[in-house]
Coordinates of C-alpha atoms in Angstrom, one line a residue:
M1 CA 107.2 125.3 151.9
K2 CA 108.5 122.0 153.4
N3 CA 111.5 121.9 155.7
I4 CA 114.6 121.8 153.5
L5 CA 116.5 119.9 156.2
E6 CA 114.0 117.0 155.8
A7 CA 114.4 116.9 152.0
P8 CA 115.5 113.5 150.7
F9 CA 118.4 115.0 148.7
V10 CA 119.7 116.8 151.8
R11 CA 119.5 113.7 154.0
E12 CA 121.2 111.7 151.2
M13 CA 124.1 114.1 151.0
C14 CA 124.4 114.0 154.8
E15 CA 124.4 110.2 155.0
T16 CA 126.8 109.8 152.0
T17 CA 129.4 112.3 153.3
A18 CA 129.3 110.7 156.7
N19 CA 129.9 107.3 155.2
M20 CA 132.8 108.6 153.1
Y21 CA 134.4 110.2 156.1
R22 CA 133.9 107.0 158.2
L23 CA 135.6 104.9 155.6
G24 CA 138.6 107.2 155.5
W25 CA 138.0 108.4 151.9
D26 CA 137.6 112.1 152.7
E27 CA 140.0 113.3 155.4
R28 CA 139.7 116.9 156.5
N29 CA 138.2 118.8 153.6
G30 CA 139.4 116.3 151.0
G31 CA 136.7 115.3 148.5
N32 CA 133.6 116.8 147.1
I33 CA 130.1 115.9 145.7
S34 CA 127.7 117.6 143.3
Y35 CA 124.3 116.2 142.8
M36 CA 122.0 117.6 140.0
L37 CA 118.5 117.9 141.5
D38 CA 115.0 117.6 140.0
E39 CA 113.6 121.2 139.9
K40 CA 110.0 120.1 140.7
E41 CA 111.2 118.3 143.8
V42 CA 113.4 121.2 145.0
G43 CA 110.4 123.5 144.4
E44 CA 108.6 121.9 147.3
Y45 CA 111.3 123.2 149.6
L46 CA 112.6 126.5 148.1
D47 CA 111.3 129.6 146.5
F48 CA 113.4 130.0 143.3
S49 CA 112.7 133.7 143.1
K50 CA 114.8 134.2 146.3
V51 CA 118.5 134.2 145.4
V52 CA 120.7 134.5 148.6
R53 CA 123.7 135.8 146.6
T54 CA 125.5 135.4 143.4
I55 CA 128.9 133.6 143.4
P56 CA 131.6 133.6 140.7
F57 CA 133.2 130.3 139.7
M58 CA 136.5 129.7 141.4
G59 CA 139.8 128.6 139.9
V60 CA 138.9 129.1 136.2
N61 CA 139.5 131.6 133.5
Q62 CA 136.0 132.9 132.9
E63 CA 136.8 133.4 129.2
D64 CA 137.6 129.7 128.8
F65 CA 135.0 128.2 131.0
D66 CA 131.5 127.7 129.5
A67 CA 128.8 126.1 131.7
S68 CA 126.0 127.4 129.5
P69 CA 124.6 123.9 128.7
L70 CA 123.8 123.7 132.5
E71 CA 122.1 127.1 132.7
G72 CA 119.2 126.9 135.1
K73 CA 120.2 123.5 136.5
I74 CA 120.1 123.1 140.2
F75 CA 122.7 121.3 142.3
I76 CA 123.4 120.5 145.9
V77 CA 127.1 120.8 146.4
T78 CA 129.6 120.3 149.3
G79 CA 131.3 123.6 150.3
T80 CA 134.9 124.6 149.8
G81 CA 137.1 124.0 152.9
K82 CA 134.3 122.1 154.6
Y83 CA 135.0 118.8 156.5
F84 CA 132.8 115.9 155.5
K85 CA 132.6 114.9 159.2
N86 CA 130.7 118.1 159.9
V87 CA 128.1 117.9 157.1
Q88 CA 125.6 115.7 158.9
K89 CA 125.4 117.8 162.1
D90 CA 125.4 121.2 160.3
P91 CA 124.2 120.9 156.6
A92 CA 123.2 124.5 156.3
N93 CA 126.8 125.7 156.7
N94 CA 128.5 122.8 154.9
L95 CA 126.2 122.3 151.9
G96 CA 124.7 124.6 149.4
I97 CA 121.9 124.4 146.8
V98 CA 122.9 126.4 143.8
R99 CA 121.5 127.2 140.3
I100 CA 123.7 127.8 137.3
G101 CA 123.1 131.4 136.3
K102 CA 122.4 133.0 133.0
G103 CA 124.8 132.0 130.3
G104 CA 126.5 129.6 132.7
R105 CA 128.7 132.4 134.0
N106 CA 128.0 132.3 137.7
I107 CA 126.3 130.5 140.5
E108 CA 123.1 131.6 142.2
L109 CA 122.9 130.4 145.9
L110 CA 119.4 129.3 146.8
W111 CA 120.1 127.8 150.2
G112 CA 123.1 126.9 152.5
Y113 CA 126.6 128.2 153.0
E114 CA 125.2 130.2 155.8
D115 CA 128.6 131.2 157.1
G116 CA 129.5 132.9 153.9
G117 CA 130.9 129.8 152.2
R118 CA 130.8 128.8 148.6
P119 CA 130.8 125.6 146.5
T120 CA 133.9 123.4 146.4
S121 CA 136.8 124.8 144.4
E122 CA 136.5 121.7 142.2
F123 CA 132.9 122.8 141.2
P124 CA 134.0 123.9 137.7
A125 CA 135.7 120.4 137.2
H126 CA 132.4 118.8 138.4
M127 CA 130.4 120.9 135.9
M128 CA 132.7 119.8 133.0
S129 CA 132.2 116.2 134.1
H130 CA 128.4 116.6 134.4
M131 CA 128.3 118.1 130.9
A132 CA 130.4 115.2 129.5
R133 CA 128.4 112.5 131.2
L134 CA 125.0 114.0 130.2
K135 CA 126.0 113.6 126.6
V136 CA 126.6 109.9 127.2
D137 CA 123.7 109.3 129.5
P138 CA 121.1 112.0 130.2
E139 CA 120.3 110.3 133.5
N140 CA 123.7 110.8 135.1
R141 CA 123.2 113.3 137.9
V142 CA 126.0 112.7 140.4
V143 CA 129.8 113.5 140.4
M144 CA 131.8 112.4 143.4
H145 CA 135.5 112.9 144.2
S146 CA 137.3 111.3 147.1
H147 CA 140.7 110.0 148.2
P148 CA 140.2 106.2 149.0
T149 CA 143.2 104.9 150.8
N150 CA 143.9 101.7 148.9
T151 CA 143.1 103.2 145.5
L152 CA 145.6 106.0 146.3
A153 CA 148.2 103.5 147.6
M154 CA 147.9 101.4 144.4
N155 CA 148.8 104.5 142.4
Y156 CA 152.4 104.3 143.8
V157 CA 153.1 100.7 143.1
H158 CA 151.1 99.9 139.9
E159 CA 151.5 101.3 136.4
L160 CA 149.1 104.2 135.7
D161 CA 148.0 102.7 132.5
E162 CA 144.2 102.4 131.9
K163 CA 144.2 98.9 130.4
K164 CA 146.7 97.4 132.9
L165 CA 145.1 99.1 136.0
T166 CA 141.6 98.1 135.0
H167 CA 142.6 94.6 134.2
T168 CA 144.3 94.2 137.6
L169 CA 141.2 95.6 139.4
W170 CA 138.9 93.2 137.4
E171 CA 141.1 90.3 138.6
M172 CA 140.6 91.2 142.3
C173 CA 136.9 90.5 142.7
T174 CA 134.4 88.6 140.6
E175 CA 132.0 91.5 140.7
C176 CA 134.4 94.1 139.3
I177 CA 133.9 93.6 135.5
V178 CA 130.1 93.6 136.2
V179 CA 130.1 96.8 138.3
F180 CA 132.5 98.8 136.1
P181 CA 132.6 97.0 132.7
D182 CA 133.6 100.3 131.0
G183 CA 136.9 100.2 133.0
V184 CA 138.7 103.0 134.8
G185 CA 140.2 106.1 133.2
V186 CA 143.6 107.3 134.4
L187 CA 145.2 110.8 134.5
P188 CA 148.8 111.5 135.6
W189 CA 149.3 113.9 138.5
M190 CA 148.0 117.3 137.6
L191 CA 147.4 120.5 139.5
C192 CA 144.0 120.4 141.0
G193 CA 141.4 123.2 140.9
T194 CA 142.3 124.3 137.3
N195 CA 140.7 124.3 133.9
S196 CA 143.2 121.8 132.7
I197 CA 142.4 119.0 135.1
G198 CA 138.7 119.7 134.7
E199 CA 138.9 119.5 130.9
A200 CA 141.1 116.3 131.1
T201 CA 138.7 114.6 133.5
A202 CA 135.7 115.6 131.4
K203 CA 137.3 114.1 128.3
K204 CA 137.9 110.8 130.1
M205 CA 134.2 111.0 131.4
E206 CA 133.1 110.6 127.8
E207 CA 134.4 107.1 128.0
F208 CA 134.5 106.1 131.7
R209 CA 132.4 106.6 134.7
L210 CA 135.5 106.4 136.9
V211 CA 138.6 108.5 136.5
I212 CA 141.7 108.2 138.7
W213 CA 143.7 111.3 139.4
G214 CA 147.2 110.0 139.7
M215 CA 148.6 110.3 143.3
H216 CA 145.5 112.2 144.3
G217 CA 142.2 110.3 144.3
I218 CA 139.3 109.3 142.1
Y219 CA 136.3 110.8 140.3
G220 CA 133.1 108.8 139.9
A221 CA 129.9 109.6 138.0
G222 CA 126.5 108.0 138.1
K223 CA 122.7 108.2 137.9
T224 CA 122.2 108.1 141.7
M225 CA 124.2 108.7 144.8
D226 CA 124.2 104.9 145.6
E227 CA 125.4 104.0 142.1
T228 CA 128.3 106.5 142.2
F229 CA 129.3 105.6 145.8
G230 CA 129.1 101.9 144.8
L231 CA 131.4 102.4 141.9
I232 CA 134.1 103.9 144.0
E233 CA 133.5 101.4 146.8
T234 CA 134.0 98.5 144.5
V235 CA 137.3 100.0 143.1
E236 CA 138.5 100.6 146.6
K237 CA 137.7 97.0 147.7
A238 CA 139.6 95.7 144.7
A239 CA 142.5 98.0 145.4
Q240 CA 142.6 96.8 149.0
I241 CA 142.8 93.2 147.9
Y242 CA 145.6 94.1 145.5
M243 CA 147.6 95.9 148.2
L244 CA 147.1 92.9 150.6
T245 CA 148.4 90.4 148.0
A246 CA 150.7 92.3 145.6
H247 CA 153.9 91.3 147.5
L248 CA 152.9 87.6 147.7
P249 CA 153.2 84.8 145.0
R250 CA 150.0 84.7 142.9
V251 CA 148.6 81.2 143.1
N252 CA 145.1 81.8 141.8
T253 CA 143.5 84.5 139.6
I254 CA 140.3 85.2 137.7
K255 CA 141.0 84.3 134.1
D256 CA 140.1 86.5 131.2
E257 CA 137.9 83.8 129.7
D258 CA 136.0 83.7 133.0
M259 CA 135.5 87.4 133.0
V260 CA 134.0 87.0 129.5
K261 CA 131.6 84.4 130.9
L262 CA 130.6 86.8 133.7
A263 CA 129.9 89.7 131.2
E264 CA 127.9 87.4 129.0
L265 CA 125.9 86.1 131.9
F266 CA 124.9 89.6 133.0
G267 CA 124.5 90.8 129.4
I268 CA 126.8 93.8 129.9
K269 CA 128.9 95.6 127.3
Y270 CA 132.5 95.6 128.5
R271 CA 135.9 96.8 127.3
K272 CA 137.1 93.8 125.3
D273 CA 140.3 95.6 124.5
F274 CA 141.1 95.6 128.2
L275 CA 141.3 91.8 128.3
N276 CA 144.2 89.7 127.1
L277 CA 142.4 87.1 125.0

């Protein structure tokens, strides 16, 4: 078997969590990532017959939570209570590679969480989002949650309306409508770590790759770690520009007809109902 610490997916998780902490998106143990892995690739590093321990899902009513569509799928997941700043120097304690058990009723730990830890408490919400996104795009493999500073600040001074918020973000940078043409979904403040917020997020994920949790943070989904990180990064940059300019007179803006030209140039399908034409 190859050295698991040298696996590309472990290195990618280490680098991404380090970047997210450096940018101030994931203070303390805020934020979490789950990344669905290719079984063949993981098989070069781990013996699937060796299950370290079985872990029940946290924060959900087992009667109501059904992850059976993901049975047998393997994920690398950040741990509950773990600080992103520590992942790179100690991945074996702060990360885990898990397999969704029979009937989707538990988690089989294949590697990691060496100090007795377990996946993030938001893992059931991640599973719901994975299931929703896979129906839309079978290539979606990453779900990422973080607390980007300017995106969060914008929640307090801007209407939490999907059309209005998306439109404002699109106006902030020329690239925005190109990067997230499907817009940004929005949820009001909800209690985290519950079935309810997981189900609500998954429902939004049927329509959006980005979902803002009001006064909390953002969820992003994508095919790769880079794509998902880039989605959140672009929203955060747009939110930063908004927060820097919201109190000033607006002299210039990107017009809706110009956004249409951009979308047509890049040949992308965008939310026409989110524009004021």
